[in-house]
mmCIF file of C-alpha atoms and ligand atoms in Angstrom:
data_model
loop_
_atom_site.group_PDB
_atom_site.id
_atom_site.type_symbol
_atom_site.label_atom_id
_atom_site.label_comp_id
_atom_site.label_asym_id
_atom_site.label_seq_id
_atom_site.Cartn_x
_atom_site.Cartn_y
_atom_site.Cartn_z
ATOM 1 C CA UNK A 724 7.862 -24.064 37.958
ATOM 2 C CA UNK A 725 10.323 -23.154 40.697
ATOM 3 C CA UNK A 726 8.819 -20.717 43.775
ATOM 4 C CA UNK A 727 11.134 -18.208 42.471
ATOM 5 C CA UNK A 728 9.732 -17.976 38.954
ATOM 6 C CA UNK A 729 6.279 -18.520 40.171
ATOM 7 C CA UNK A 730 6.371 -15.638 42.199
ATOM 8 C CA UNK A 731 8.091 -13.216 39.368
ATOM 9 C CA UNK A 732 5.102 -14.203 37.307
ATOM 10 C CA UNK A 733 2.464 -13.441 40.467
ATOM 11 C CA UNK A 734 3.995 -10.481 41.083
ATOM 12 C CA UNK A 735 3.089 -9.533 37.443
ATOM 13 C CA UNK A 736 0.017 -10.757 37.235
ATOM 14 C CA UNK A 737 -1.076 -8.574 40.536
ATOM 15 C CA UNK A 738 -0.881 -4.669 40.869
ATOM 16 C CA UNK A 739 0.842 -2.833 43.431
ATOM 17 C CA UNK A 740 -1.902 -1.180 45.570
ATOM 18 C CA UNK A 741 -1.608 1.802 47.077
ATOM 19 C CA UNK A 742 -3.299 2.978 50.129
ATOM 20 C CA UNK A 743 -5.421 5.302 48.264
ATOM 21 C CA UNK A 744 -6.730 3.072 45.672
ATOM 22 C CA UNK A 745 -10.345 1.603 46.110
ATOM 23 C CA UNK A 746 -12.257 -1.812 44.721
ATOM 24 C CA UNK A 747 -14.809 -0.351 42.160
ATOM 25 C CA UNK A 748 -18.083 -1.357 41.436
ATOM 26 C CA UNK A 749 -16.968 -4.125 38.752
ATOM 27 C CA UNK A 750 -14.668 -5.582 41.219
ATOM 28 C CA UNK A 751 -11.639 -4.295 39.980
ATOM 29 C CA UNK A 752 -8.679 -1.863 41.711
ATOM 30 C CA UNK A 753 -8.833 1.895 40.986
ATOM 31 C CA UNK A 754 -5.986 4.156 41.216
ATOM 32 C CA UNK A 755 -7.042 6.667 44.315
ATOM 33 C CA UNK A 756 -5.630 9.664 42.285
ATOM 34 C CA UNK A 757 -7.043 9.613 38.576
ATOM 35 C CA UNK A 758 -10.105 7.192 39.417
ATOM 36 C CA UNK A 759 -9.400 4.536 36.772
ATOM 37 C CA UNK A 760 -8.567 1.107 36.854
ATOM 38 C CA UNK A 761 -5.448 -0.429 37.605
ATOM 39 C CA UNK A 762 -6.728 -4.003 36.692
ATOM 40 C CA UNK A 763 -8.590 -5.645 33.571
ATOM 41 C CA UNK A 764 -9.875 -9.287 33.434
ATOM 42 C CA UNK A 765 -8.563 -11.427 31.285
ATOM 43 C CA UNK A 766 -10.971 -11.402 27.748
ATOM 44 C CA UNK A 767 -13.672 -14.274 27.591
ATOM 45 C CA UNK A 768 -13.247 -15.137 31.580
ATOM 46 C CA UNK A 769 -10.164 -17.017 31.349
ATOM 47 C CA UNK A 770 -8.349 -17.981 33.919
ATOM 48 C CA UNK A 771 -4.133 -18.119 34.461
ATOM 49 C CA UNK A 772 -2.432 -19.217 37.370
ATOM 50 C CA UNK A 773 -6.242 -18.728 39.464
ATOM 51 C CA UNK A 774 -6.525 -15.495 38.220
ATOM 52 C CA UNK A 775 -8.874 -13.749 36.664
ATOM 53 C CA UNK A 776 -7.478 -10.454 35.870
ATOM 54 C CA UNK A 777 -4.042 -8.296 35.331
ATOM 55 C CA UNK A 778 -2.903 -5.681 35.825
ATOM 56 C CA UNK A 779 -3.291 -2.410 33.453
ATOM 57 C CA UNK A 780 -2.564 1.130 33.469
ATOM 58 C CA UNK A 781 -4.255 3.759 34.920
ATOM 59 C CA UNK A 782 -4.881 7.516 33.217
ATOM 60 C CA UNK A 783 -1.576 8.756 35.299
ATOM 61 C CA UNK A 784 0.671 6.525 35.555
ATOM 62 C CA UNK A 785 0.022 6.217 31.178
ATOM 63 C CA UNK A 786 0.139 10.202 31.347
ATOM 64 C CA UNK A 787 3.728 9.705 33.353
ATOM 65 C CA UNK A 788 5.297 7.086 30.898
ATOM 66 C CA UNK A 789 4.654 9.185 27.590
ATOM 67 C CA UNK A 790 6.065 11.784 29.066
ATOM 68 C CA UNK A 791 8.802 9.961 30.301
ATOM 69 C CA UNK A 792 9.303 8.411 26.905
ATOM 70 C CA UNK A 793 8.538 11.832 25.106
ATOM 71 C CA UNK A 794 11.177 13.266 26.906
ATOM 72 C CA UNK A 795 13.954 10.396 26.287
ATOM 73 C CA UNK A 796 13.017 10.281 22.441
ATOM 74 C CA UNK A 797 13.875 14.444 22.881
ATOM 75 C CA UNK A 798 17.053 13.705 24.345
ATOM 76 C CA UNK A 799 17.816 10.965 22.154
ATOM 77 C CA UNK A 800 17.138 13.554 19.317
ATOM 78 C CA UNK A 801 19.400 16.737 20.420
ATOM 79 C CA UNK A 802 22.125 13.761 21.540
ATOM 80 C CA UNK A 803 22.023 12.507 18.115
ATOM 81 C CA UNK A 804 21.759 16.560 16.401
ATOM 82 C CA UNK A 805 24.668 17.613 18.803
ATOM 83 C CA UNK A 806 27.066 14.479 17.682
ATOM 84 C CA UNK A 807 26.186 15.355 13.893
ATOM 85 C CA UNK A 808 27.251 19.369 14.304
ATOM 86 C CA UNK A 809 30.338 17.783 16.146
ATOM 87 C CA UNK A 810 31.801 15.535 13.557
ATOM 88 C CA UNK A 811 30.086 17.541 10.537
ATOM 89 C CA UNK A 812 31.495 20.771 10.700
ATOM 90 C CA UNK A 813 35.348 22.128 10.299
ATOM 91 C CA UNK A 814 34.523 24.967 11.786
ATOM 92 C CA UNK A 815 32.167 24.509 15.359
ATOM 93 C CA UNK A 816 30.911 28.322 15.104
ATOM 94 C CA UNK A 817 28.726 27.642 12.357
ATOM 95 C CA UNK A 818 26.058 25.313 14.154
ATOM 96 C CA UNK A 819 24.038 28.234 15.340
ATOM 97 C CA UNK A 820 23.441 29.708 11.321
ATOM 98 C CA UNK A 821 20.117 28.485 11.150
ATOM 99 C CA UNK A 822 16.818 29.264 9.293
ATOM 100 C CA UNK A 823 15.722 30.290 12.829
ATOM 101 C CA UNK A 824 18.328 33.014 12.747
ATOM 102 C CA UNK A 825 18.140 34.349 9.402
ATOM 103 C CA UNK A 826 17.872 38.237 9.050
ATOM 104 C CA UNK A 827 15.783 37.775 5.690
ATOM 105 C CA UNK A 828 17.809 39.860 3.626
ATOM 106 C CA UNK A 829 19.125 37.505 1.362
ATOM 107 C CA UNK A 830 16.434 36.099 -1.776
ATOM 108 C CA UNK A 831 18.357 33.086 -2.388
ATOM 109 C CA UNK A 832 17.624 31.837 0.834
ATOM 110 C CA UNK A 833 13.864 30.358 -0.192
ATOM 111 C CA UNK A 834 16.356 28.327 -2.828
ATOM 112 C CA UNK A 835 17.509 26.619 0.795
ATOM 113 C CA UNK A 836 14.155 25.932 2.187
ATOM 114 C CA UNK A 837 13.288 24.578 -0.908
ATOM 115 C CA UNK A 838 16.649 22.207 -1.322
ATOM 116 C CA UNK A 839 15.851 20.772 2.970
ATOM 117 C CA UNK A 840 12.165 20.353 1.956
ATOM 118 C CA UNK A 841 12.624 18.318 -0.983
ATOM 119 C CA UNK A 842 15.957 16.603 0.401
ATOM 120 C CA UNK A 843 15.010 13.099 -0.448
ATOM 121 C CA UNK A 844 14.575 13.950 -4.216
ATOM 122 C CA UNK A 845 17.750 16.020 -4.545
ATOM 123 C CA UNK A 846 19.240 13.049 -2.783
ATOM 124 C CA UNK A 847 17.492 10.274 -5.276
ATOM 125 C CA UNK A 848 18.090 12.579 -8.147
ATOM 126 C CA UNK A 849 21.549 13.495 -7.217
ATOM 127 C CA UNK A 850 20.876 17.640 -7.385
ATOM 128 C CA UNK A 851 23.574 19.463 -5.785
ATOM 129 C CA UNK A 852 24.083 23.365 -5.780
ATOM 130 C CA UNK A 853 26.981 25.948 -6.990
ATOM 131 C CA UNK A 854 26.165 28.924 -5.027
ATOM 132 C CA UNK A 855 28.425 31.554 -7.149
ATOM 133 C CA UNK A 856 28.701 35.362 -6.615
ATOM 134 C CA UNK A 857 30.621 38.038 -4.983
ATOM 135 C CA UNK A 858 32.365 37.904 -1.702
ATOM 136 C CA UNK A 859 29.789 38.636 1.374
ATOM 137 C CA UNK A 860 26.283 37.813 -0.617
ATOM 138 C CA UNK A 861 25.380 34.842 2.036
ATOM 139 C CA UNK A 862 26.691 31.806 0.382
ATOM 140 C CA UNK A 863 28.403 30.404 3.556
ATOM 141 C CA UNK A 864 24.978 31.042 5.055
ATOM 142 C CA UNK A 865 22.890 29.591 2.822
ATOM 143 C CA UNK A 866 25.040 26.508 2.785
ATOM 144 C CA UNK A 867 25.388 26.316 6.686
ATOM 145 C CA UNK A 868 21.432 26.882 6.872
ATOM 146 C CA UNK A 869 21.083 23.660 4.776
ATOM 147 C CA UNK A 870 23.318 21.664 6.780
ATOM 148 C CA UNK A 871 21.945 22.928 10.210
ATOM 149 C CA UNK A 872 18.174 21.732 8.963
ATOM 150 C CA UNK A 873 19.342 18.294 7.559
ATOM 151 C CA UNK A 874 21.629 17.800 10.779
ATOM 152 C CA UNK A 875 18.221 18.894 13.376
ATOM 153 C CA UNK A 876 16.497 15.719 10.804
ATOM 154 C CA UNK A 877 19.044 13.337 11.936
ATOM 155 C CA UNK A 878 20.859 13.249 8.239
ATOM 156 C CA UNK A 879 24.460 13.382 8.167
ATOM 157 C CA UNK A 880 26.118 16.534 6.725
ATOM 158 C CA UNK A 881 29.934 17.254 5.858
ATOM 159 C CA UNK A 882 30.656 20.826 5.381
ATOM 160 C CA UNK A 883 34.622 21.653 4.881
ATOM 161 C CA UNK A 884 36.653 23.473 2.580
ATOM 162 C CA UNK A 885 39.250 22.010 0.405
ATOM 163 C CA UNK A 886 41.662 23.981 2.380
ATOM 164 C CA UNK A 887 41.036 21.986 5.158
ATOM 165 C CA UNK A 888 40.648 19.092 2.792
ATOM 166 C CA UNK A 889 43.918 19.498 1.418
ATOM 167 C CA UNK A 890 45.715 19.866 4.851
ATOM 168 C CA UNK A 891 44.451 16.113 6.249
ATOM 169 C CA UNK A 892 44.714 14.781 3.024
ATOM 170 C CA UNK A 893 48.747 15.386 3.632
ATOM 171 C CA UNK A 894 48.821 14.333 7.195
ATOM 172 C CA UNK A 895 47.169 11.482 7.117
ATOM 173 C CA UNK A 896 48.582 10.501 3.380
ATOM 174 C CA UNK A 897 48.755 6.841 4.720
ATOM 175 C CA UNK A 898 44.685 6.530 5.031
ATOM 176 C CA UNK A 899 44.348 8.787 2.517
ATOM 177 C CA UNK A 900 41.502 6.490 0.408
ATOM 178 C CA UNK A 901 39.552 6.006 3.667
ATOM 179 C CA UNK A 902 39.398 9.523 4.162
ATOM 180 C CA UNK A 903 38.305 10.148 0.887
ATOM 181 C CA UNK A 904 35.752 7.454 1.149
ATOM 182 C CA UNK A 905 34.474 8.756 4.632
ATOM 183 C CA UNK A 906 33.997 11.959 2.508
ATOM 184 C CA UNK A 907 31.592 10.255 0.065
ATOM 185 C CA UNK A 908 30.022 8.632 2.829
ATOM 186 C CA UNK A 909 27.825 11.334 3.908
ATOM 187 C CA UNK A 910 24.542 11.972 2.261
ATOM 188 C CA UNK A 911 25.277 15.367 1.681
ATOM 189 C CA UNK A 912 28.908 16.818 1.105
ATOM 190 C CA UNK A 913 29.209 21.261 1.311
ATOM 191 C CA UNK A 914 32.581 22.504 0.403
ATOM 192 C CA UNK A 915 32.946 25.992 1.470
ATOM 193 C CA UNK A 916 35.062 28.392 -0.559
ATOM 194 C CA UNK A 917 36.039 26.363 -3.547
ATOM 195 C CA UNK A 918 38.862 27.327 -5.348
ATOM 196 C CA UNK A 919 40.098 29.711 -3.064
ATOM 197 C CA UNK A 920 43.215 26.824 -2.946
ATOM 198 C CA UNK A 921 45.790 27.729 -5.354
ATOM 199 C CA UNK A 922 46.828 25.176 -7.977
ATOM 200 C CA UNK A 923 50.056 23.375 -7.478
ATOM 201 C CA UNK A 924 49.434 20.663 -9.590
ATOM 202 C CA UNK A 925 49.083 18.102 -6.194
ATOM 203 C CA UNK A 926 46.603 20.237 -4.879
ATOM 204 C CA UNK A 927 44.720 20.241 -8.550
ATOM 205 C CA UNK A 928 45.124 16.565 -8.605
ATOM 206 C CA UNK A 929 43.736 15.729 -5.341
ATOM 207 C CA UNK A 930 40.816 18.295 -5.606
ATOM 208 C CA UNK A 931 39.581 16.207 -8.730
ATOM 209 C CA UNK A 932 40.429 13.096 -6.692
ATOM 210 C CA UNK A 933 37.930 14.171 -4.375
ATOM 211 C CA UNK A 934 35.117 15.857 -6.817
ATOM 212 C CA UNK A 935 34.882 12.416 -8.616
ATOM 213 C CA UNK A 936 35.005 10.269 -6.192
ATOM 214 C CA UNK A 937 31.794 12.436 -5.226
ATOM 215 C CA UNK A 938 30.361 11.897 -8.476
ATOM 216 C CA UNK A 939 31.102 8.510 -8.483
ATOM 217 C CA UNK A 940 29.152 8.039 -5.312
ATOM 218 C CA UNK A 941 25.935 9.322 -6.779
ATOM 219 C CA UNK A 942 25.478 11.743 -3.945
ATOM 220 C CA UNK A 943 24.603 15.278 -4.242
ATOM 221 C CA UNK A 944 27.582 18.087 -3.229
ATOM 222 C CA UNK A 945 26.929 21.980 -2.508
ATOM 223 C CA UNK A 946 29.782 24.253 -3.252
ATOM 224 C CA UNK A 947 30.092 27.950 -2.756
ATOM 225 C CA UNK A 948 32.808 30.013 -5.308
ATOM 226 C CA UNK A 949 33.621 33.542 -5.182
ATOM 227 C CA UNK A 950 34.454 32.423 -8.866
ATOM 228 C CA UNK A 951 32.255 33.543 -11.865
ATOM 229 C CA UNK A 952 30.559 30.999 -13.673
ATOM 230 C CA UNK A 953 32.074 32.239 -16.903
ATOM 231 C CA UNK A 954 35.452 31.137 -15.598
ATOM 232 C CA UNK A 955 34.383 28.490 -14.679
ATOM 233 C CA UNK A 956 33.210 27.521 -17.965
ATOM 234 C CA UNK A 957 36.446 28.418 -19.499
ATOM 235 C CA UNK A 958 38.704 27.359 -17.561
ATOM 236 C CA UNK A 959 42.777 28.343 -17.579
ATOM 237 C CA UNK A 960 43.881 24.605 -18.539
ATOM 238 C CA UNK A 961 42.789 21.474 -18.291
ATOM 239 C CA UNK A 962 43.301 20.264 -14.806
ATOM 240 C CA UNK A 963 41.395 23.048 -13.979
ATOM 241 C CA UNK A 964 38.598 22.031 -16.458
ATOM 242 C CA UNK A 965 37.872 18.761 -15.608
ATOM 243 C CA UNK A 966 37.182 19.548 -12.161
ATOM 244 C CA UNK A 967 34.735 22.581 -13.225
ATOM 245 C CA UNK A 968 33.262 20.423 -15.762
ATOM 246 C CA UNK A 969 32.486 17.367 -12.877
ATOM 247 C CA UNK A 970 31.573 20.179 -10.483
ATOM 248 C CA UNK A 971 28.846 21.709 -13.435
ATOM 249 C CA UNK A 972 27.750 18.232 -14.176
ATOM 250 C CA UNK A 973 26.569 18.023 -10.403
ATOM 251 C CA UNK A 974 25.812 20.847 -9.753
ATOM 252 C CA UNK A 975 22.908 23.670 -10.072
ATOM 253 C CA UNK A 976 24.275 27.410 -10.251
ATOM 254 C CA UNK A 977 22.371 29.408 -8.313
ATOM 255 C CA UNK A 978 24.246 33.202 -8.371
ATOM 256 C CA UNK A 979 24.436 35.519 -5.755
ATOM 257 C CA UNK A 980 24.144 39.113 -6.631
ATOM 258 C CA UNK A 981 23.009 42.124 -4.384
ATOM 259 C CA UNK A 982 24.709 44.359 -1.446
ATOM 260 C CA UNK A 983 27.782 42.785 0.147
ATOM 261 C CA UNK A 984 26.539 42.232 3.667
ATOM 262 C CA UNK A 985 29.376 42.321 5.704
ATOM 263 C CA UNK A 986 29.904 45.395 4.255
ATOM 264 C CA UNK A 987 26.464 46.301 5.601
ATOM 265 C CA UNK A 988 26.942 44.958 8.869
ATOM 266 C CA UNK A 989 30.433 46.820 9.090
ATOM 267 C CA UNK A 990 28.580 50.005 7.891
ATOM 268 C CA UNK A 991 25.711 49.673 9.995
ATOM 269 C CA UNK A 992 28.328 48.883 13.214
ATOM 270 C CA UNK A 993 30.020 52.124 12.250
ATOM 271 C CA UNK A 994 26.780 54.433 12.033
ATOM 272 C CA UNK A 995 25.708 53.245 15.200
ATOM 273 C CA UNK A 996 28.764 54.254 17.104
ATOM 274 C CA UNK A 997 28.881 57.130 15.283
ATOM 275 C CA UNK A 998 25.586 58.271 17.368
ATOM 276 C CA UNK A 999 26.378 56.900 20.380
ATOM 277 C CA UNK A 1000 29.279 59.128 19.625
ATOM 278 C CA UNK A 1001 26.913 62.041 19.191
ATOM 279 C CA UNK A 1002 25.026 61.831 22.315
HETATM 280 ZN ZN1 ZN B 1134 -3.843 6.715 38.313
#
């Protein structure tokens, strides 16, 4: 063994003392501050290198490392959380619609808890959601507070809107299989808005292009519609039908009725001026 090496190993084999530290009553060193050892012998008296012992932790300097490592694992965590709101959502603003933040006004919302608590069964079983009802019931919400609970569990979420979908899917034209595939890549897919595009007979085309490809993949998909599920089961044509018929296939409906509540916001905004008004 070369002096080098040899001492490496020595160093390891002894613990740094520090003036406070003391020799205890079994012969071994105690950390000055918490009072416990900083050595253990070796089990059954053996021996290596001369020595009979080696160095071991103490209460605090344990106490300092698993915090040290608690608070790495943390970062690690929101690092991870911050890159998955980055790349998953089109639009950035939505991150902060959370469970944390909801008012509690809308009843479909225990339909979300329930869809992040059992995630790995919808994902097995392939369950995806149609959240369907008027304009202003929560759907965007309800969908955003299902991606912001899978994304804070480290699962990767998409959430776009075929809008958006359409747009990339004629820029990038060349790559346009890889994008789709990058699409189906993600456990969970959440188009916003569906069928808010209007259908020129590409756009019709490519929306089925991407709605089976999803199928194909055997992963779930959550879609919100401002469309009724009766037109959606009787579709115009057919182009239109076999993408309703996929997207019904995959999905559960879950309808959205009650008070419009950006309307309520709006009318609560305009009350409350009206008595600052007053004053
Ligand atoms: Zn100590």
């Amino acid at each position: 063994m070369s002096n080098g090496l040899e001492d490496a190993v020595m160093d390891m084999l002894v613990a740094a003392q520090e003036p406070e530290d003391y020799i205890g009553e079994d012969g071994l060193l105690y950390c000055g501050k918490c009072r416990t050892p900083k050595e253990a012998y070796f089990a059954d008296g053996q021996n290596f290198m001369g020595r009979d012992r080696h160095p071991a932790e103490c209460d605090c300097r344990r106490k300092e490392r698993l915090r040290r490592e608690k608070e790495e694992a943390e970062q690690k965590h929101a690092d991870t959380v911050e890159r998955l709101k980055q790349s998953g959502f089109t639009d950035p603003a939505i991150k902060d619609w959370t469970f944390a933040n909801d008012s509690g006004k809308c009843p479909q919302m225990e339909k979300a808890h329930f869809y992040v608590e059992h995630w790995e069964t919808m994902r097995a079983e392939n369950i995806g959601y149609l959240l369907w009802g008027n304009v202003g019931t929560g759907k965007s919400y309800f969908a955003d507070c299902v991606a912001n609970a899978l994304m804070e569990r480290e699962i990767p979420v998409c959430m776009t809107n075929f809008a958006a979908v359409l747009n990339d899917l004629f820029t990038y034209a060349a790559g346009r299989n890889e994008y789709i595939a990058r699409l189906c890549s993600y456990p969970l897919l959440i188009i916003d808005d569906f069928g808010m595009e209007r259908g020129t007979e590409y756009g019709l085309e490519q929306v089925y292009n991407v709605i089976d490809s999803r199928y194909r993949s055997k992963k779930p998909l959550i879609a919100t519609t401002n469309l009724t599920l009766e037109q959606m089961r009787h579709p115009e044509d057919a182009p239109h039908a076999r993408i309703y018929d996929r997207l019904l296939e995959m999905c559960v409906p879950v309808c959205f009725t009650g008070g419009d509540f950006r309307k309520a916001a709006a009318q609560q905004k305009m009350e409350c001026l009206k008595k600052l008004m007053e004053q």
